[in-house]
Short mmCIF file of C-alpha atoms in Angstrom, two decimals:
data_model
loop_
_atom_site.label_atom_id
_atom_site.label_comp_id
_atom_site.label_asym_id
_atom_site.label_seq_id
_atom_site.Cartn_x
_atom_site.Cartn_y
_atom_site.Cartn_z
CA UNK F 596 9.30 36.60 22.33
CA UNK F 597 9.39 32.87 21.66
CA UNK F 598 10.60 32.88 18.07
CA UNK F 599 12.91 35.61 16.74
CA UNK F 600 15.52 35.71 13.98
CA UNK F 601 16.99 39.00 15.22
CA UNK F 602 20.22 38.55 17.13
CA UNK F 603 20.96 35.18 15.50
CA UNK F 604 23.91 35.97 13.23
CA UNK F 605 25.09 33.46 10.66
CA UNK F 606 28.74 33.97 9.73
CA UNK F 607 29.35 30.77 7.72
CA UNK F 608 27.64 28.92 4.89
CA UNK F 609 27.32 25.88 7.15
CA UNK F 610 25.35 27.92 9.70
CA UNK F 611 23.12 29.34 6.97
CA UNK F 612 22.40 25.85 5.56
CA UNK F 613 21.84 24.19 8.94
CA UNK F 614 18.72 22.07 9.36
CA UNK F 615 17.77 23.99 12.50
CA UNK F 616 19.37 27.46 12.27
CA UNK F 617 17.47 29.05 15.16
CA UNK F 618 17.88 28.14 18.85
CA UNK F 619 14.12 27.68 19.28
CA UNK F 620 14.15 25.06 16.52
CA UNK F 621 16.95 23.09 18.18
CA UNK F 622 15.17 23.27 21.53
CA UNK F 623 11.96 22.07 19.93
CA UNK F 624 13.68 19.10 18.28
CA UNK F 625 15.36 18.19 21.58
CA UNK F 626 12.01 18.37 23.41
CA UNK F 627 10.32 16.20 20.78
CA UNK F 628 13.16 13.66 21.02
CA UNK F 629 12.78 13.44 24.79
CA UNK F 630 9.02 13.08 24.42
CA UNK F 631 9.19 10.37 21.74
CA UNK F 632 12.09 8.31 23.09
CA UNK F 633 11.70 8.64 26.85
CA UNK F 634 8.26 9.79 27.93
CA UNK F 635 5.69 8.24 25.57
CA UNK F 636 6.97 4.62 25.80
CA UNK F 637 6.71 4.82 29.60
CA UNK F 638 3.28 6.41 29.99
CA UNK F 639 1.25 5.04 27.06
CA UNK F 640 -0.64 1.76 26.95
CA UNK F 641 0.36 -0.68 24.21
CA UNK F 642 -2.89 0.02 22.35
CA UNK F 643 -1.93 3.67 21.90
CA UNK F 644 1.60 2.66 21.01
CA UNK F 645 0.16 0.44 18.28
CA UNK F 646 -1.63 3.47 16.82
CA UNK F 647 1.61 5.48 16.93
CA UNK F 648 3.33 2.57 15.18
CA UNK F 649 0.82 2.75 12.33
CA UNK F 650 1.39 6.50 12.09
CA UNK F 651 5.16 5.95 12.03
CA UNK F 652 4.91 3.58 9.08
CA UNK F 653 2.58 5.98 7.27
CA UNK F 654 5.04 8.86 7.78
CA UNK F 655 7.77 7.00 5.87
CA UNK F 656 5.45 6.30 2.94
CA UNK F 657 4.04 9.84 2.89
CA UNK F 658 7.54 11.32 2.79
CA UNK F 659 8.40 9.19 -0.22
CA UNK F 660 5.28 10.14 -2.14
CA UNK F 661 5.75 13.83 -1.31
CA UNK F 662 9.24 13.73 -2.85
CA UNK F 663 7.64 12.66 -6.13
CA UNK F 664 4.39 14.63 -6.09
CA UNK F 665 5.14 17.61 -3.86
CA UNK F 666 8.76 18.34 -4.74
CA UNK F 667 8.98 17.05 -8.34
CA UNK F 668 5.41 17.61 -9.49
CA UNK F 669 4.92 14.07 -10.85
CA UNK F 670 1.50 12.65 -9.95
CA UNK F 671 1.43 9.00 -8.90
CA UNK F 672 -1.45 6.69 -7.98
CA UNK F 673 0.73 3.60 -7.75
CA UNK F 674 2.34 4.06 -4.33
CA UNK F 675 0.56 1.04 -2.89
CA UNK F 676 1.92 -1.19 -5.65
CA UNK F 677 5.51 -0.19 -4.89
CA UNK F 678 4.84 -0.93 -1.24
CA UNK F 679 3.70 -4.43 -2.22
CA UNK F 680 6.90 -4.96 -4.25
CA UNK F 681 9.01 -4.17 -1.20
CA UNK F 682 6.82 -6.28 1.07
CA UNK F 683 6.92 -9.43 -1.09
CA UNK F 684 10.63 -9.02 -1.86
CA UNK F 685 11.49 -8.90 1.85
CA UNK F 686 9.04 -11.69 2.71
CA UNK F 687 10.55 -14.06 0.16
CA UNK F 688 14.11 -13.23 1.22
CA UNK F 689 13.29 -13.82 4.89
CA UNK F 690 11.16 -16.94 4.47
CA UNK F 691 13.11 -18.68 1.72
CA UNK F 692 16.68 -17.56 2.43
CA UNK F 693 16.37 -16.76 6.14
CA UNK F 694 18.01 -13.35 5.71
CA UNK F 695 17.97 -10.83 8.61
CA UNK F 696 15.85 -7.68 8.47
CA UNK F 697 18.85 -5.39 7.88
CA UNK F 698 19.34 -7.16 4.54
CA UNK F 699 15.71 -7.77 3.60
CA UNK F 700 14.56 -4.22 4.34
CA UNK F 701 16.95 -2.34 2.00
CA UNK F 702 16.56 -5.11 -0.59
CA UNK F 703 12.80 -4.54 -0.60
CA UNK F 704 13.37 -0.81 -1.02
CA UNK F 705 15.86 -1.29 -3.87
CA UNK F 706 13.57 -3.68 -5.74
CA UNK F 707 10.70 -1.21 -5.42
CA UNK F 708 13.02 1.59 -6.61
CA UNK F 709 13.93 -0.41 -9.72
CA UNK F 710 10.28 -1.11 -10.54
CA UNK F 711 9.37 2.51 -9.82
CA UNK F 712 12.03 3.77 -12.22
CA UNK F 713 10.58 1.55 -14.95
CA UNK F 714 7.05 2.81 -14.27
CA UNK F 715 8.41 6.37 -14.35
CA UNK F 716 9.75 6.08 -17.90
CA UNK F 717 6.53 7.53 -19.45
CA UNK F 718 7.05 10.69 -17.35
CA UNK F 719 9.44 11.95 -20.04
CA UNK F 720 6.61 12.35 -22.53
CA UNK F 721 3.48 12.78 -20.42
CA UNK F 722 2.50 14.68 -17.30
CA UNK F 723 -0.49 15.60 -15.16
CA UNK F 724 -3.60 13.47 -15.52
CA UNK F 725 -2.01 11.28 -18.21
CA UNK F 726 0.89 10.40 -15.91
CA UNK F 727 -1.60 9.64 -13.13
CA UNK F 728 -3.36 7.17 -15.44
CA UNK F 729 0.00 5.61 -16.37
CA UNK F 730 0.90 5.06 -12.70
CA UNK F 731 -2.60 3.68 -12.12
CA UNK F 732 -1.92 1.17 -14.90
CA UNK F 733 1.33 0.28 -13.12
CA UNK F 734 -0.61 -0.28 -9.91
CA UNK F 735 -3.01 -2.67 -11.63
CA UNK F 736 -0.26 -4.53 -13.49
CA UNK F 737 1.84 -5.04 -10.36
CA UNK F 738 -1.24 -6.21 -8.43
CA UNK F 739 -2.02 -8.78 -11.15
CA UNK F 740 1.56 -10.05 -11.36
CA UNK F 741 1.90 -10.48 -7.60
CA UNK F 742 -1.48 -12.15 -7.36
CA UNK F 743 -0.94 -14.62 -10.22
CA UNK F 744 2.78 -15.45 -10.25
CA UNK F 745 3.01 -18.38 -7.87
CA UNK F 746 6.70 -18.12 -6.97
CA UNK F 747 6.19 -14.53 -5.76
CA UNK F 748 3.09 -14.77 -3.61
CA UNK F 749 2.16 -18.45 -3.56
CA UNK F 750 -0.90 -18.07 -5.76
CA UNK F 751 -4.14 -16.13 -5.99
CA UNK F 752 -5.02 -14.44 -2.67
CA UNK F 753 -2.20 -16.31 -0.95
CA UNK F 754 -0.25 -14.82 1.96
CA UNK F 755 3.30 -15.17 3.25
CA UNK F 756 3.75 -15.37 7.00
CA UNK F 757 6.51 -13.02 8.10
CA UNK F 758 8.51 -13.66 11.28
CA UNK F 759 9.24 -10.79 13.61
CA UNK F 760 12.57 -9.01 13.09
CA UNK F 761 15.43 -10.01 15.35
CA UNK F 762 18.12 -7.67 16.68
CA UNK F 763 21.23 -9.22 18.26
CA UNK F 764 19.31 -12.45 18.67
CA UNK F 765 16.34 -10.77 20.38
CA UNK F 766 12.94 -10.95 18.72
CA UNK F 767 11.13 -7.61 18.47
CA UNK F 768 7.68 -8.74 19.53
CA UNK F 769 5.95 -6.26 21.84
CA UNK F 770 4.40 -2.98 20.76
CA UNK F 771 6.96 -1.05 22.80
CA UNK F 772 9.86 -2.79 21.10
CA UNK F 773 8.24 -2.29 17.71
CA UNK F 774 7.73 1.37 18.60
CA UNK F 775 11.48 1.95 18.97
CA UNK F 776 12.19 -0.19 15.90
CA UNK F 777 9.88 1.90 13.69
CA UNK F 778 10.87 5.21 15.25
CA UNK F 779 14.46 4.62 14.15
CA UNK F 780 13.38 4.41 10.51
CA UNK F 781 11.09 7.43 10.86
CA UNK F 782 14.03 9.53 12.06
CA UNK F 783 16.17 8.26 9.17
CA UNK F 784 13.42 9.04 6.66
CA UNK F 785 12.77 12.55 8.01
CA UNK F 786 16.44 13.55 8.23
CA UNK F 787 17.18 11.95 4.86
CA UNK F 788 14.33 13.79 3.16
CA UNK F 789 15.24 17.14 4.71
CA UNK F 790 18.82 16.77 3.49
CA UNK F 791 17.71 15.55 0.06
CA UNK F 792 15.51 18.56 -0.66
CA UNK F 793 18.33 20.91 0.40
CA UNK F 794 20.83 19.23 -1.91
CA UNK F 795 21.50 19.75 -5.61
CA UNK F 796 19.16 16.88 -6.42
CA UNK F 797 16.35 18.40 -4.37
CA UNK F 798 16.79 21.79 -6.02
CA UNK F 799 16.63 20.08 -9.41
CA UNK F 800 13.38 18.37 -8.37
CA UNK F 801 11.86 21.71 -7.38
CA UNK F 802 13.00 23.35 -10.62
CA UNK F 803 11.31 20.59 -12.63
CA UNK F 804 8.14 21.01 -10.59
CA UNK F 805 8.02 24.77 -11.05
CA UNK F 806 8.91 24.91 -14.77
CA UNK F 807 10.37 21.87 -16.47
CA UNK F 808 11.15 23.65 -19.75
CA UNK F 809 13.13 26.37 -17.96
CA UNK F 810 14.90 23.68 -15.90
CA UNK F 811 15.97 21.90 -19.07
CA UNK F 812 17.23 25.15 -20.58
CA UNK F 813 19.55 25.78 -17.62
CA UNK F 814 21.07 22.31 -17.99
CA UNK F 815 19.02 19.98 -15.80
CA UNK F 816 18.63 16.49 -17.26
CA UNK F 817 14.83 16.23 -17.01
CA UNK F 818 14.55 12.54 -17.81
CA UNK F 819 17.33 11.56 -15.39
CA UNK F 820 15.91 13.50 -12.47
CA UNK F 821 12.34 12.39 -13.09
CA UNK F 822 13.44 8.76 -13.04
CA UNK F 823 15.51 9.49 -9.93
CA UNK F 824 12.45 10.99 -8.24
CA UNK F 825 10.40 7.90 -9.10
CA UNK F 826 13.21 5.66 -7.83
CA UNK F 827 13.66 7.50 -4.52
CA UNK F 828 9.91 7.70 -3.93
CA UNK F 829 9.50 4.00 -4.72
CA UNK F 830 12.40 3.16 -2.39
CA UNK F 831 10.55 4.86 0.45
CA UNK F 832 7.40 2.99 -0.58
CA UNK F 833 9.23 -0.34 -0.63
CA UNK F 834 10.65 0.26 2.84
CA UNK F 835 7.16 1.20 4.03
CA UNK F 836 5.81 -2.06 2.65
CA UNK F 837 8.53 -4.02 4.44
CA UNK F 838 7.78 -2.25 7.72
CA UNK F 839 4.07 -3.00 7.32
CA UNK F 840 4.88 -6.65 6.68
CA UNK F 841 7.14 -6.92 9.72
CA UNK F 842 4.59 -5.11 11.87
CA UNK F 843 1.56 -7.15 10.77
CA UNK F 844 3.46 -10.43 10.43
CA UNK F 845 2.06 -11.17 6.98
CA UNK F 846 2.48 -10.15 3.34
CA UNK F 847 -0.83 -10.01 1.50
CA UNK F 848 -1.65 -8.10 -1.67
CA UNK F 849 -4.93 -6.85 -0.16
CA UNK F 850 -2.90 -4.62 2.17
CA UNK F 851 -1.55 -2.63 -0.79
CA UNK F 852 -4.44 -2.14 -3.20
CA UNK F 853 -5.40 1.09 -4.94
CA UNK F 854 -7.26 2.44 -1.92
CA UNK F 855 -3.90 2.51 -0.09
CA UNK F 856 -2.41 4.60 -2.92
CA UNK F 857 -5.33 7.02 -2.63
CA UNK F 858 -4.89 7.21 1.15
CA UNK F 859 -1.26 8.21 0.77
CA UNK F 860 -2.15 10.76 -1.89
CA UNK F 861 -4.69 12.20 0.55
CA UNK F 862 -2.01 12.35 3.26
CA UNK F 863 0.31 14.61 1.31
CA UNK F 864 -2.51 16.81 -0.05
CA UNK F 865 -4.05 17.31 3.37
CA UNK F 866 -0.68 17.72 5.09
CA UNK F 867 0.77 20.01 2.44
CA UNK F 868 2.55 19.31 -0.84
CA UNK F 869 6.28 19.98 -0.92
CA UNK F 870 6.74 19.87 2.84
CA UNK F 871 8.39 17.37 5.16
CA UNK F 872 6.33 18.57 8.09
CA UNK F 873 3.21 18.40 5.93
CA UNK F 874 3.88 14.72 5.24
CA UNK F 875 4.00 14.06 8.98
CA UNK F 876 0.83 16.07 9.62
CA UNK F 877 -1.00 14.32 6.79
CA UNK F 878 0.05 10.84 7.94
CA UNK F 879 -1.16 11.59 11.45
CA UNK F 880 -4.45 13.08 10.21
CA UNK F 881 -5.39 10.32 7.76
CA UNK F 882 -4.33 7.51 10.10
CA UNK F 883 -6.14 8.86 13.14
CA UNK F 884 -9.27 10.16 11.41
CA UNK F 885 -10.98 6.76 10.92
CA UNK F 886 -10.17 5.79 14.52
CA UNK F 887 -11.42 9.10 15.94
CA UNK F 888 -14.54 9.13 13.75
CA UNK F 889 -15.39 5.58 14.79
CA UNK F 890 -15.12 6.48 18.46
CA UNK F 891 -17.27 9.60 17.99
CA UNK F 892 -19.94 7.80 16.00
CA UNK F 893 -20.06 4.92 18.45
CA UNK F 894 -20.60 7.43 21.25
CA UNK F 895 -23.13 9.75 19.58
CA UNK F 896 -24.21 8.23 16.27
CA UNK F 897 -26.34 5.50 17.77
CA UNK F 898 -28.98 8.06 18.66
CA UNK F 899 -29.62 8.70 14.95
CA UNK F 900 -28.30 5.75 12.94
CA UNK F 901 -28.38 2.01 13.44
CA UNK F 902 -25.34 0.33 14.96
CA UNK F 903 -24.47 -1.34 11.63
CA UNK F 904 -24.56 1.99 9.80
CA UNK F 905 -22.47 3.64 12.48
CA UNK F 906 -19.76 0.97 12.43
CA UNK F 907 -19.57 0.31 8.68
CA UNK F 908 -20.87 3.21 6.59
CA UNK F 909 -20.63 6.48 8.47
CA UNK F 910 -16.97 6.49 9.59
CA UNK F 911 -15.46 4.88 6.52
CA UNK F 912 -17.30 6.73 3.77
CA UNK F 913 -19.43 9.73 4.62
CA UNK F 914 -17.61 11.27 7.57
CA UNK F 915 -14.13 10.63 6.17
CA UNK F 916 -14.97 12.17 2.80
CA UNK F 917 -16.86 15.15 4.21
CA UNK F 918 -14.10 16.07 6.65
CA UNK F 919 -11.45 15.93 3.93
CA UNK F 920 -13.52 18.10 1.56
CA UNK F 921 -14.30 20.64 4.28
CA UNK F 922 -10.67 20.82 5.32
CA UNK F 923 -9.41 21.33 1.77
CA UNK F 924 -11.94 24.11 1.23
CA UNK F 925 -10.90 25.87 4.43
CA UNK F 926 -7.15 25.47 3.90
CA UNK F 927 -6.31 24.12 0.42
CA UNK F 928 -2.54 24.31 1.04
CA UNK F 929 -2.74 21.79 3.84
CA UNK F 930 -2.03 21.50 7.51
CA UNK F 931 1.52 22.69 7.03
CA UNK F 932 0.23 26.06 5.76
CA UNK F 933 -2.08 26.29 8.76
CA UNK F 934 0.87 25.65 11.06
CA UNK F 935 2.94 28.29 9.24
CA UNK F 936 0.16 30.83 9.74
CA UNK F 937 0.08 30.09 13.47
CA UNK F 938 3.87 30.29 13.69
CA UNK F 939 3.97 33.57 11.77
CA UNK F 940 1.39 35.05 14.12
CA UNK F 941 3.48 34.29 17.19
CA UNK F 942 6.68 35.49 15.52
CA UNK F 943 5.39 39.08 15.50
CA UNK F 944 3.09 38.90 18.53
CA UNK F 945 2.07 41.19 20.23
CA UNK F 946 2.58 43.52 17.24
CA UNK F 947 0.13 43.72 14.37
CA UNK F 948 2.75 43.19 11.63
#
């Protein structure tokens, strides 16, 4: 009897539209908050906190891409390019103008949103594979511009050193401090996305995804909302790029190439399209899989393969690809669907139906 709707009566619209309408949901959120803010920073080594920090950054980017692909149905392979726009915008503002992070971070997101809206203009006339190719072209164009315009990046393959963010005069330097810094933005991104998809804008996104012609007939401005979806998604991507730059201490175009866009697309597909929780699951899965596969192959792969093959080829190519294919065959709707099946089972347990 751990999860029951019976006996929970909703007498107002506010109660019916609450983010966490059931007591078990509120208890779960409170337990997760205690775990993330109080327990993990005290018991984990900084190495494990650094892994969680990478997952936290990936969660923000995955949420943004899922708004576009999962909720609006617009395919994009240019997420990494929008991340680079945010990263270089913030890096130039910090290095050249000495602006604080609370100015540089939203500025990077807004610049990425503006570029994303421009790239999303073809979405009015094309969709599906053709739109994917258009966003891929945007990825390549943005990469070329950043790499060759000197006043943006400093020249071909140049990098911009990024100082650590400062809060009330204190430099956020350690992994523990960076953990709390990133966790704040993760909470903002999760709550913001959950409220967005429940709003009028989110319902319009879902209507466009399900049937854009019917959505236009009932009065939804298709072009406006498609551009808005591209802008919001790109804003998330720009903020993700800024967080990566602050975390790594450097802005370099190699951090945001097309393989990064494909990684984020894999996150939302594996986690579950059109799901906030699926974005979190996918970010955790894709970020941890290379680390876990490397550890496994280092422990057991040496008995079959050479050390060079184990460290360079097996984890990054074969094992990563095979596990993703197998998982999608077993559960094509993602980890979120798997979690829903488990939750549904316990909702009616011990009864059969």
